[in-house]
PDB file of C-alpha atoms in Angstrom:
ATOM      1  CA  UNK A 153      -6.296  11.630  -2.606  1.00 91.00           C
ATOM      2  CA  UNK A 154      -6.361   7.909  -1.419  1.00 95.00           C
ATOM      3  CA  UNK A 155      -2.548   8.020  -0.681  1.00 98.00           C
ATOM      4  CA  UNK A 156       0.453  10.260  -1.198  1.00 98.00           C
ATOM      5  CA  UNK A 157       4.179   9.725  -1.934  1.00 98.00           C
ATOM      6  CA  UNK A 158       7.114  11.958  -1.787  1.00 98.00           C
ATOM      7  CA  UNK A 159      10.702  11.677  -3.053  1.00 98.00           C
ATOM      8  CA  UNK A 160      13.091  14.563  -2.864  1.00 97.00           C
ATOM      9  CA  UNK A 161      10.414  17.259  -3.492  1.00 97.00           C
ATOM     10  CA  UNK A 162       8.400  15.234  -6.192  1.00 97.00           C
ATOM     11  CA  UNK A 163       4.805  14.274  -4.964  1.00 97.00           C
ATOM     12  CA  UNK A 164       2.323  11.743  -6.501  1.00 97.00           C
ATOM     13  CA  UNK A 165       0.299   8.609  -6.011  1.00 97.00           C
ATOM     14  CA  UNK A 166       2.574   5.934  -4.559  1.00 97.00           C
ATOM     15  CA  UNK A 167       1.851   3.542  -7.349  1.00 96.00           C
ATOM     16  CA  UNK A 168       2.988   6.233  -9.826  1.00 96.00           C
ATOM     17  CA  UNK A 169       6.256   7.198  -8.143  1.00 96.00           C
ATOM     18  CA  UNK A 170       9.752   6.269  -9.398  1.00 95.00           C
ATOM     19  CA  UNK A 171      12.922   5.755  -7.493  1.00 95.00           C
ATOM     20  CA  UNK A 172      16.503   5.955  -9.093  1.00 96.00           C
ATOM     21  CA  UNK A 173      18.011   2.477  -9.516  1.00 96.00           C
ATOM     22  CA  UNK A 174      21.199   3.796  -7.865  1.00 96.00           C
ATOM     23  CA  UNK A 175      19.572   4.817  -4.687  1.00 97.00           C
ATOM     24  CA  UNK A 176      21.745   3.081  -2.064  1.00 96.00           C
ATOM     25  CA  UNK A 177      18.764   1.575  -0.344  1.00 95.00           C
ATOM     26  CA  UNK A 178      18.396  -0.854  -3.265  1.00 94.00           C
ATOM     27  CA  UNK A 179      22.056  -2.170  -2.691  1.00 95.00           C
ATOM     28  CA  UNK A 180      22.560  -1.826   1.012  1.00 95.00           C
ATOM     29  CA  UNK A 181      19.321  -0.781   2.670  1.00 95.00           C
ATOM     30  CA  UNK A 182      21.491   2.235   3.698  1.00 96.00           C
ATOM     31  CA  UNK A 183      18.969   4.555   5.494  1.00 97.00           C
ATOM     32  CA  UNK A 184      16.853   5.006   8.384  1.00 98.00           C
ATOM     33  CA  UNK A 185      13.111   5.501   8.997  1.00 98.00           C
ATOM     34  CA  UNK A 186      10.313   6.388  11.393  1.00 98.00           C
ATOM     35  CA  UNK A 187       6.395   6.175  11.389  1.00 98.00           C
ATOM     36  CA  UNK A 188       3.326   7.082  13.356  1.00 98.00           C
ATOM     37  CA  UNK A 189      -0.245   7.436  12.969  1.00 97.00           C
ATOM     38  CA  UNK A 190      -2.631  10.248  12.307  1.00 97.00           C
ATOM     39  CA  UNK A 191      -6.216  10.918  13.220  1.00 95.00           C
ATOM     40  CA  UNK A 192      -8.181  13.628  11.875  1.00 93.00           C
ATOM     41  CA  UNK A 193      -5.216  14.964  10.071  1.00 95.00           C
ATOM     42  CA  UNK A 194      -3.366  15.305  13.299  1.00 97.00           C
ATOM     43  CA  UNK A 195       0.128  13.468  13.383  1.00 97.00           C
ATOM     44  CA  UNK A 196       0.391  11.704  16.710  1.00 97.00           C
ATOM     45  CA  UNK A 197       3.557  12.560  18.818  1.00 97.00           C
ATOM     46  CA  UNK A 198       5.098  13.922  15.743  1.00 97.00           C
ATOM     47  CA  UNK A 199       7.950  15.733  17.562  1.00 98.00           C
ATOM     48  CA  UNK A 200       8.979  12.744  19.475  1.00 98.00           C
ATOM     49  CA  UNK A 201       9.026  10.665  16.299  1.00 98.00           C
ATOM     50  CA  UNK A 202      11.107  13.437  14.446  1.00 98.00           C
ATOM     51  CA  UNK A 203      13.512  13.581  17.291  1.00 98.00           C
ATOM     52  CA  UNK A 204      14.058   9.645  17.156  1.00 98.00           C
ATOM     53  CA  UNK A 205      14.430   9.821  13.382  1.00 98.00           C
ATOM     54  CA  UNK A 206      17.135  12.379  13.593  1.00 98.00           C
ATOM     55  CA  UNK A 207      18.899  10.489  16.285  1.00 97.00           C
ATOM     56  CA  UNK A 208      18.989   7.427  14.006  1.00 97.00           C
ATOM     57  CA  UNK A 209      20.308   9.548  11.194  1.00 97.00           C
ATOM     58  CA  UNK A 210      23.151  10.663  13.490  1.00 97.00           C
ATOM     59  CA  UNK A 211      24.060   7.234  14.612  1.00 96.00           C
ATOM     60  CA  UNK A 212      24.499   6.247  10.949  1.00 96.00           C
ATOM     61  CA  UNK A 213      26.185   9.492  10.059  1.00 96.00           C
ATOM     62  CA  UNK A 214      23.368  10.452   7.496  1.00 97.00           C
ATOM     63  CA  UNK A 215      22.580  14.195   7.154  1.00 97.00           C
ATOM     64  CA  UNK A 216      18.936  14.622   6.691  1.00 97.00           C
ATOM     65  CA  UNK A 217      18.289  16.988   3.655  1.00 97.00           C
ATOM     66  CA  UNK A 218      15.989  19.134   5.737  1.00 97.00           C
ATOM     67  CA  UNK A 219      15.651  20.433   9.283  1.00 98.00           C
ATOM     68  CA  UNK A 220      13.277  18.946  11.918  1.00 98.00           C
ATOM     69  CA  UNK A 221      10.929  21.831  11.421  1.00 98.00           C
ATOM     70  CA  UNK A 222      11.063  21.481   7.550  1.00 98.00           C
ATOM     71  CA  UNK A 223      10.360  17.787   7.729  1.00 98.00           C
ATOM     72  CA  UNK A 224       7.480  18.424  10.308  1.00 98.00           C
ATOM     73  CA  UNK A 225       5.999  21.174   7.913  1.00 97.00           C
ATOM     74  CA  UNK A 226       6.127  18.606   4.841  1.00 98.00           C
ATOM     75  CA  UNK A 227       4.534  15.930   6.811  1.00 98.00           C
ATOM     76  CA  UNK A 228       1.770  18.158   8.123  1.00 97.00           C
ATOM     77  CA  UNK A 229       1.050  19.617   4.602  1.00 97.00           C
ATOM     78  CA  UNK A 230       0.847  15.966   3.188  1.00 98.00           C
ATOM     79  CA  UNK A 231      -1.559  14.631   5.483  1.00 97.00           C
ATOM     80  CA  UNK A 232      -3.997  17.354   4.666  1.00 95.00           C
ATOM     81  CA  UNK A 233      -4.030  16.086   1.137  1.00 96.00           C
ATOM     82  CA  UNK A 234      -5.062  12.483   1.758  1.00 97.00           C
ATOM     83  CA  UNK A 235      -8.548  11.362   2.391  1.00 94.00           C
ATOM     84  CA  UNK A 236      -9.505   9.420   5.549  1.00 92.00           C
ATOM     85  CA  UNK A 237      -9.690  10.012   9.257  1.00 93.00           C
ATOM     86  CA  UNK A 238      -6.956   7.468  10.111  1.00 96.00           C
ATOM     87  CA  UNK A 239      -3.602   7.343   8.274  1.00 97.00           C
ATOM     88  CA  UNK A 240      -0.261   5.852   8.466  1.00 98.00           C
ATOM     89  CA  UNK A 241       2.584   8.257   8.191  1.00 98.00           C
ATOM     90  CA  UNK A 242       5.912   6.892   7.161  1.00 98.00           C
ATOM     91  CA  UNK A 243       9.167   8.642   6.287  1.00 98.00           C
ATOM     92  CA  UNK A 244      12.803   7.371   5.554  1.00 98.00           C
ATOM     93  CA  UNK A 245      16.074   8.768   4.476  1.00 98.00           C
ATOM     94  CA  UNK A 246      18.569   6.963   2.462  1.00 98.00           C
ATOM     95  CA  UNK A 247      22.248   7.946   2.270  1.00 97.00           C
ATOM     96  CA  UNK A 248      22.130   9.137  -1.387  1.00 96.00           C
ATOM     97  CA  UNK A 249      22.451   8.035  -4.993  1.00 97.00           C
ATOM     98  CA  UNK A 250      25.398   6.763  -6.831  1.00 94.00           C
ATOM     99  CA  UNK A 251      27.141   3.778  -8.354  1.00 94.00           C
ATOM    100  CA  UNK A 252      27.320   0.747  -6.020  1.00 95.00           C
ATOM    101  CA  UNK A 253      30.154   1.185  -3.529  1.00 94.00           C
ATOM    102  CA  UNK A 254      30.337   0.045   0.197  1.00 95.00           C
ATOM    103  CA  UNK A 255      31.991   3.255   1.407  1.00 95.00           C
ATOM    104  CA  UNK A 256      29.832   6.374   2.015  1.00 95.00           C
ATOM    105  CA  UNK A 257      28.846   8.605  -0.863  1.00 88.00           C
ATOM    106  CA  UNK A 258      29.446  12.357  -1.004  1.00 87.00           C
ATOM    107  CA  UNK A 259      26.229  14.250  -1.763  1.00 89.00           C
ATOM    108  CA  UNK A 260      22.852  14.797  -0.392  1.00 94.00           C
ATOM    109  CA  UNK A 261      20.705  12.067   1.194  1.00 97.00           C
ATOM    110  CA  UNK A 262      17.263  11.029  -0.313  1.00 98.00           C
ATOM    111  CA  UNK A 263      13.852  11.657   1.549  1.00 98.00           C
ATOM    112  CA  UNK A 264      10.967   9.452   1.029  1.00 98.00           C
ATOM    113  CA  UNK A 265       7.507   9.852   2.574  1.00 98.00           C
ATOM    114  CA  UNK A 266       4.320   7.825   2.054  1.00 98.00           C
ATOM    115  CA  UNK A 267       0.920   8.572   3.515  1.00 98.00           C
ATOM    116  CA  UNK A 268      -1.658   5.642   3.347  1.00 98.00           C
ATOM    117  CA  UNK A 269      -4.883   4.742   5.062  1.00 97.00           C
ATOM    118  CA  UNK A 270      -4.866   2.515   8.219  1.00 96.00           C
ATOM    119  CA  UNK A 271      -7.139   1.041  10.837  1.00 92.00           C
ATOM    120  CA  UNK A 272      -6.327   1.213  14.626  1.00 91.00           C
ATOM    121  CA  UNK A 273      -6.514  -2.230  16.388  1.00 90.00           C
ATOM    122  CA  UNK A 274      -9.173  -2.925  18.922  1.00 93.00           C
ATOM    123  CA  UNK A 275      -7.479  -2.945  22.202  1.00 94.00           C
ATOM    124  CA  UNK A 276      -9.997  -5.108  23.716  1.00 93.00           C
ATOM    125  CA  UNK A 277      -9.088  -7.987  21.486  1.00 96.00           C
ATOM    126  CA  UNK A 278      -6.242 -10.157  22.674  1.00 97.00           C
ATOM    127  CA  UNK A 279      -3.596 -11.279  20.363  1.00 98.00           C
ATOM    128  CA  UNK A 280      -1.493 -14.409  19.554  1.00 98.00           C
ATOM    129  CA  UNK A 281       2.122 -14.468  19.995  1.00 98.00           C
ATOM    130  CA  UNK A 282       4.966 -16.718  18.779  1.00 98.00           C
ATOM    131  CA  UNK A 283       8.777 -16.666  19.440  1.00 98.00           C
ATOM    132  CA  UNK A 284      11.973 -16.579  17.502  1.00 97.00           C
ATOM    133  CA  UNK A 285      15.787 -16.573  18.422  1.00 97.00           C
ATOM    134  CA  UNK A 286      16.999 -13.063  17.987  1.00 97.00           C
ATOM    135  CA  UNK A 287      19.814 -13.222  15.391  1.00 93.00           C
ATOM    136  CA  UNK A 288      19.816  -9.485  14.540  1.00 91.00           C
ATOM    137  CA  UNK A 289      22.893  -7.155  14.672  1.00 88.00           C
ATOM    138  CA  UNK A 290      23.865  -4.864  17.450  1.00 90.00           C
ATOM    139  CA  UNK A 291      22.089  -1.782  16.136  1.00 91.00           C
ATOM    140  CA  UNK A 292      18.527  -2.559  17.161  1.00 95.00           C
ATOM    141  CA  UNK A 293      18.363   0.801  18.753  1.00 95.00           C
ATOM    142  CA  UNK A 294      18.672   2.460  15.320  1.00 95.00           C
ATOM    143  CA  UNK A 295      15.444   2.395  13.013  1.00 95.00           C
ATOM    144  CA  UNK A 296      17.469   1.090  10.154  1.00 95.00           C
ATOM    145  CA  UNK A 297      16.089  -0.011   6.829  1.00 95.00           C
ATOM    146  CA  UNK A 298      17.794  -3.367   7.028  1.00 93.00           C
ATOM    147  CA  UNK A 299      14.762  -5.278   8.242  1.00 94.00           C
ATOM    148  CA  UNK A 300      15.277  -8.863   6.773  1.00 94.00           C
ATOM    149  CA  UNK A 301      15.146 -10.525  10.380  1.00 94.00           C
ATOM    150  CA  UNK A 302      11.973  -8.769  11.009  1.00 96.00           C
ATOM    151  CA  UNK A 303      10.449  -9.751   7.865  1.00 96.00           C
ATOM    152  CA  UNK A 304      11.268 -13.386   8.416  1.00 96.00           C
ATOM    153  CA  UNK A 305       9.871 -13.061  11.967  1.00 97.00           C
ATOM    154  CA  UNK A 306       6.705 -11.333  10.589  1.00 97.00           C
ATOM    155  CA  UNK A 307       6.225 -14.152   8.091  1.00 98.00           C
ATOM    156  CA  UNK A 308       6.725 -16.799  10.900  1.00 98.00           C
ATOM    157  CA  UNK A 309       3.844 -15.051  12.698  1.00 98.00           C
ATOM    158  CA  UNK A 310       1.661 -15.005   9.672  1.00 98.00           C
ATOM    159  CA  UNK A 311       2.200 -18.662   8.861  1.00 98.00           C
ATOM    160  CA  UNK A 312       1.294 -19.442  12.655  1.00 98.00           C
ATOM    161  CA  UNK A 313      -1.671 -17.114  12.455  1.00 98.00           C
ATOM    162  CA  UNK A 314      -0.145 -14.877  15.159  1.00 98.00           C
ATOM    163  CA  UNK A 315      -0.116 -10.998  15.634  1.00 98.00           C
ATOM    164  CA  UNK A 316       3.598 -10.845  16.466  1.00 98.00           C
ATOM    165  CA  UNK A 317       6.923 -12.674  16.883  1.00 98.00           C
ATOM    166  CA  UNK A 318       8.620 -12.241  20.077  1.00 98.00           C
ATOM    167  CA  UNK A 319      12.532 -12.100  19.771  1.00 98.00           C
ATOM    168  CA  UNK A 320      14.827 -13.649  22.474  1.00 98.00           C
ATOM    169  CA  UNK A 321      18.689 -13.899  22.800  1.00 97.00           C
ATOM    170  CA  UNK A 322      18.941 -17.341  24.637  1.00 97.00           C
ATOM    171  CA  UNK A 323      16.563 -17.153  27.417  1.00 98.00           C
ATOM    172  CA  UNK A 324      16.397 -13.167  27.361  1.00 98.00           C
ATOM    173  CA  UNK A 325      13.424 -11.629  25.836  1.00 98.00           C
ATOM    174  CA  UNK A 326      14.274  -8.433  23.779  1.00 98.00           C
ATOM    175  CA  UNK A 327      11.349  -7.257  21.714  1.00 98.00           C
ATOM    176  CA  UNK A 328       9.084  -8.080  18.736  1.00 98.00           C
ATOM    177  CA  UNK A 329       9.530  -7.966  15.158  1.00 96.00           C
ATOM    178  CA  UNK A 330       7.993  -4.496  14.885  1.00 94.00           C
ATOM    179  CA  UNK A 331       6.875  -3.821  18.442  1.00 97.00           C
ATOM    180  CA  UNK A 332       8.236  -3.644  22.077  1.00 98.00           C
ATOM    181  CA  UNK A 333       7.007  -6.287  24.537  1.00 98.00           C
ATOM    182  CA  UNK A 334       6.614  -5.687  28.274  1.00 98.00           C
ATOM    183  CA  UNK A 335       5.105  -7.665  31.072  1.00 98.00           C
ATOM    184  CA  UNK A 336       2.832  -7.054  34.173  1.00 98.00           C
ATOM    185  CA  UNK A 337       3.663  -9.278  37.174  1.00 98.00           C
ATOM    186  CA  UNK A 338       2.460  -8.787  40.681  1.00 97.00           C
ATOM    187  CA  UNK A 339       1.221  -5.204  39.941  1.00 97.00           C
ATOM    188  CA  UNK A 340       4.609  -4.171  38.364  1.00 98.00           C
ATOM    189  CA  UNK A 341       5.587  -3.432  34.833  1.00 98.00           C
ATOM    190  CA  UNK A 342       8.828  -4.972  33.627  1.00 98.00           C
ATOM    191  CA  UNK A 343      10.360  -4.009  30.229  1.00 98.00           C
ATOM    192  CA  UNK A 344      13.685  -4.316  28.636  1.00 98.00           C
ATOM    193  CA  UNK A 345      16.142  -1.571  29.207  1.00 98.00           C
ATOM    194  CA  UNK A 346      16.874   0.761  26.168  1.00 97.00           C
ATOM    195  CA  UNK A 347      20.169  -0.607  24.796  1.00 97.00           C
ATOM    196  CA  UNK A 348      21.495  -1.768  21.434  1.00 96.00           C
ATOM    197  CA  UNK A 349      19.282  -4.772  21.515  1.00 96.00           C
ATOM    198  CA  UNK A 350      15.853  -2.935  21.254  1.00 97.00           C
ATOM    199  CA  UNK A 351      14.437   0.124  19.736  1.00 97.00           C
ATOM    200  CA  UNK A 352      13.599   2.891  22.147  1.00 97.00           C
ATOM    201  CA  UNK A 353       9.872   2.634  21.466  1.00 97.00           C
ATOM    202  CA  UNK A 354       8.010   5.777  21.804  1.00 98.00           C
ATOM    203  CA  UNK A 355       4.763   3.916  22.537  1.00 98.00           C
ATOM    204  CA  UNK A 356       6.742   2.064  25.293  1.00 98.00           C
ATOM    205  CA  UNK A 357       7.807   5.376  26.759  1.00 98.00           C
ATOM    206  CA  UNK A 358       4.118   6.343  27.055  1.00 98.00           C
ATOM    207  CA  UNK A 359       3.207   3.068  28.439  1.00 98.00           C
ATOM    208  CA  UNK A 360       5.725   3.912  31.148  1.00 98.00           C
ATOM    209  CA  UNK A 361       4.224   7.274  31.503  1.00 98.00           C
ATOM    210  CA  UNK A 362       0.803   5.807  31.959  1.00 98.00           C
ATOM    211  CA  UNK A 363       2.088   3.456  34.643  1.00 98.00           C
ATOM    212  CA  UNK A 364       3.592   6.375  36.540  1.00 98.00           C
ATOM    213  CA  UNK A 365       0.260   8.069  36.429  1.00 98.00           C
ATOM    214  CA  UNK A 366      -1.541   5.129  37.848  1.00 98.00           C
ATOM    215  CA  UNK A 367       1.259   4.572  40.542  1.00 98.00           C
ATOM    216  CA  UNK A 368       2.298   1.210  38.816  1.00 98.00           C
ATOM    217  CA  UNK A 369       6.015   0.422  39.496  1.00 98.00           C
ATOM    218  CA  UNK A 370       8.152   0.062  36.465  1.00 98.00           C
ATOM    219  CA  UNK A 371      11.435  -2.022  36.348  1.00 98.00           C
ATOM    220  CA  UNK A 372      13.425  -1.477  33.214  1.00 98.00           C
ATOM    221  CA  UNK A 373      15.506  -4.658  33.226  1.00 97.00           C
ATOM    222  CA  UNK A 374      15.696  -7.793  30.920  1.00 97.00           C
ATOM    223  CA  UNK A 375      13.253 -10.660  31.639  1.00 98.00           C
ATOM    224  CA  UNK A 376      13.320 -14.242  30.529  1.00 98.00           C
ATOM    225  CA  UNK A 377      11.257 -16.441  28.424  1.00 98.00           C
ATOM    226  CA  UNK A 378       9.961 -18.238  31.563  1.00 98.00           C
ATOM    227  CA  UNK A 379       8.965 -14.761  33.049  1.00 98.00           C
ATOM    228  CA  UNK A 380       7.054 -14.024  29.840  1.00 98.00           C
ATOM    229  CA  UNK A 381       5.175 -17.382  29.863  1.00 98.00           C
ATOM    230  CA  UNK A 382       4.132 -16.988  33.484  1.00 98.00           C
ATOM    231  CA  UNK A 383       3.416 -13.115  33.448  1.00 98.00           C
ATOM    232  CA  UNK A 384       0.144 -11.867  34.502  1.00 98.00           C
ATOM    233  CA  UNK A 385      -0.127  -9.936  31.203  1.00 98.00           C
ATOM    234  CA  UNK A 386       2.071  -9.764  28.132  1.00 98.00           C
ATOM    235  CA  UNK A 387       1.775  -6.403  26.539  1.00 98.00           C
ATOM    236  CA  UNK A 388       2.786  -5.464  23.017  1.00 98.00           C
ATOM    237  CA  UNK A 389       3.161  -1.642  22.095  1.00 98.00           C
ATOM    238  CA  UNK A 390       3.903   0.131  18.996  1.00 97.00           C
ATOM    239  CA  UNK A 391       2.972   3.667  17.542  1.00 92.00           C
ATOM    240  CA  UNK A 392      -0.086   2.229  15.800  1.00 89.00           C
ATOM    241  CA  UNK A 393      -0.946  -0.264  18.516  1.00 92.00           C
ATOM    242  CA  UNK A 394      -0.710   1.495  21.897  1.00 92.00           C
ATOM    243  CA  UNK A 395      -1.269  -1.382  24.313  1.00 97.00           C
ATOM    244  CA  UNK A 396      -2.310  -4.872  23.085  1.00 98.00           C
ATOM    245  CA  UNK A 397      -2.395  -7.923  25.396  1.00 98.00           C
ATOM    246  CA  UNK A 398      -1.689 -11.391  24.536  1.00 98.00           C
ATOM    247  CA  UNK A 399      -3.787 -14.494  25.260  1.00 98.00           C
ATOM    248  CA  UNK A 400      -1.762 -17.109  23.382  1.00 98.00           C
ATOM    249  CA  UNK A 401       2.005 -17.660  23.227  1.00 98.00           C
ATOM    250  CA  UNK A 402       3.317 -20.525  21.019  1.00 97.00           C
ATOM    251  CA  UNK A 403      -0.217 -22.114  21.236  1.00 97.00           C
ATOM    252  CA  UNK A 404      -0.451 -21.923  25.048  1.00 98.00           C
ATOM    253  CA  UNK A 405      -2.665 -19.662  26.976  1.00 98.00           C
ATOM    254  CA  UNK A 406      -1.047 -16.814  28.673  1.00 98.00           C
ATOM    255  CA  UNK A 407      -1.986 -13.633  30.531  1.00 98.00           C
ATOM    256  CA  UNK A 408      -5.454 -12.674  31.466  1.00 97.00           C
ATOM    257  CA  UNK A 409      -4.541 -12.407  35.272  1.00 98.00           C
ATOM    258  CA  UNK A 410      -4.491  -8.615  35.519  1.00 98.00           C
ATOM    259  CA  UNK A 411      -7.261  -7.556  33.390  1.00 97.00           C
ATOM    260  CA  UNK A 412      -8.333  -4.601  35.394  1.00 97.00           C
ATOM    261  CA  UNK A 413      -5.014  -3.105  35.591  1.00 98.00           C
ATOM    262  CA  UNK A 414      -4.475  -3.678  31.872  1.00 98.00           C
ATOM    263  CA  UNK A 415      -7.754  -2.024  31.155  1.00 98.00           C
ATOM    264  CA  UNK A 416      -6.780   1.105  33.282  1.00 98.00           C
ATOM    265  CA  UNK A 417      -3.539   1.344  31.211  1.00 98.00           C
ATOM    266  CA  UNK A 418      -5.284   1.117  28.001  1.00 98.00           C
ATOM    267  CA  UNK A 419      -7.804   3.778  29.044  1.00 97.00           C
ATOM    268  CA  UNK A 420      -5.054   6.275  30.017  1.00 98.00           C
ATOM    269  CA  UNK A 421      -3.287   5.756  26.643  1.00 97.00           C
ATOM    270  CA  UNK A 422      -6.492   6.105  24.623  1.00 96.00           C
ATOM    271  CA  UNK A 423      -7.336   9.351  26.664  1.00 96.00           C
ATOM    272  CA  UNK A 424      -3.825  10.644  25.982  1.00 97.00           C
ATOM    273  CA  UNK A 425      -4.125  10.079  22.257  1.00 96.00           C
ATOM    274  CA  UNK A 426      -7.690  11.445  21.975  1.00 95.00           C
ATOM    275  CA  UNK A 427      -6.664  14.711  23.871  1.00 95.00           C
ATOM    276  CA  UNK A 428      -3.452  15.084  21.911  1.00 95.00           C
ATOM    277  CA  UNK A 429      -5.458  14.903  18.673  1.00 94.00           C
ATOM    278  CA  UNK A 430      -8.109  17.361  19.851  1.00 92.00           C
ATOM    279  CA  UNK A 431      -5.556  19.926  21.205  1.00 92.00           C
ATOM    280  CA  UNK A 432      -3.303  19.737  18.123  1.00 90.00           C
ATOM    281  CA  UNK A 433      -6.364  20.158  15.859  1.00 86.00           C
ATOM    282  CA  UNK A 434      -7.425  23.255  17.681  1.00 84.00           C
ATOM    283  CA  UNK A 435      -3.799  24.754  17.323  1.00 80.00           C
ATOM    284  CA  UNK A 436      -3.960  24.024  13.560  1.00 76.00           C
ATOM    285  CA  UNK A 437      -7.404  25.730  13.250  1.00 74.00           C
ATOM    286  CA  UNK A 438      -6.333  28.771  15.036  1.00 68.00           C
TER     287      UNK A 438
END
């Protein structure tokens, strides 16, 4: 199959799937999601993503209709049915189905899954960034389905022919529309602390892990737009883009002052990804 969808136990091509009109996602965006990539039918860092997904569920008081192990099994079974070496694996849960009412519903939550083809970004190609005032709510640590601010920011990036939009609250940089952002300065990685203003990015965690392996100091504290513009390197991380570096911010040249250190980080992350996929594939084949 070229793609595969799932809704509460029903499978099919995504374009042929139907969702009840009373699913609360249509009225309120009432749910959470997570996503990662797959190579050679191995889902990268699946346990970490499922753990974060269940944490988001807990923070919104949504009871997932299956256990972590059951969800993992469903995802692993689904990717075996989709063609392609590289796949995007996405899943979400909504609070349930019923008449429009703001207060919580009783009954089971709804589980959605989509498996679609994807292509990994070339880490050697630098990206263009723009910025936007961060007017989001105080729940950025929850991977909620309420993504209108990120949609607007992504559209701003598209109009300006940029890869991403960097959010900032006043002078403080938080994260991007669908990525985390960090900087390299004087041989040190600086990245926003994990609080309610950013998502606790799994790719960011592994960037920090790579820094630790290479002996690069890490400071988890807020940094400013001025620091962003003057950084030796600006690094954008997400689950499908492990470590991209910027060369342009709002039309001005940035970064390019720590290329060797950046390359070392990228090589560590690519090596980790390749080794994970090989080891997990071997376990599957046993």
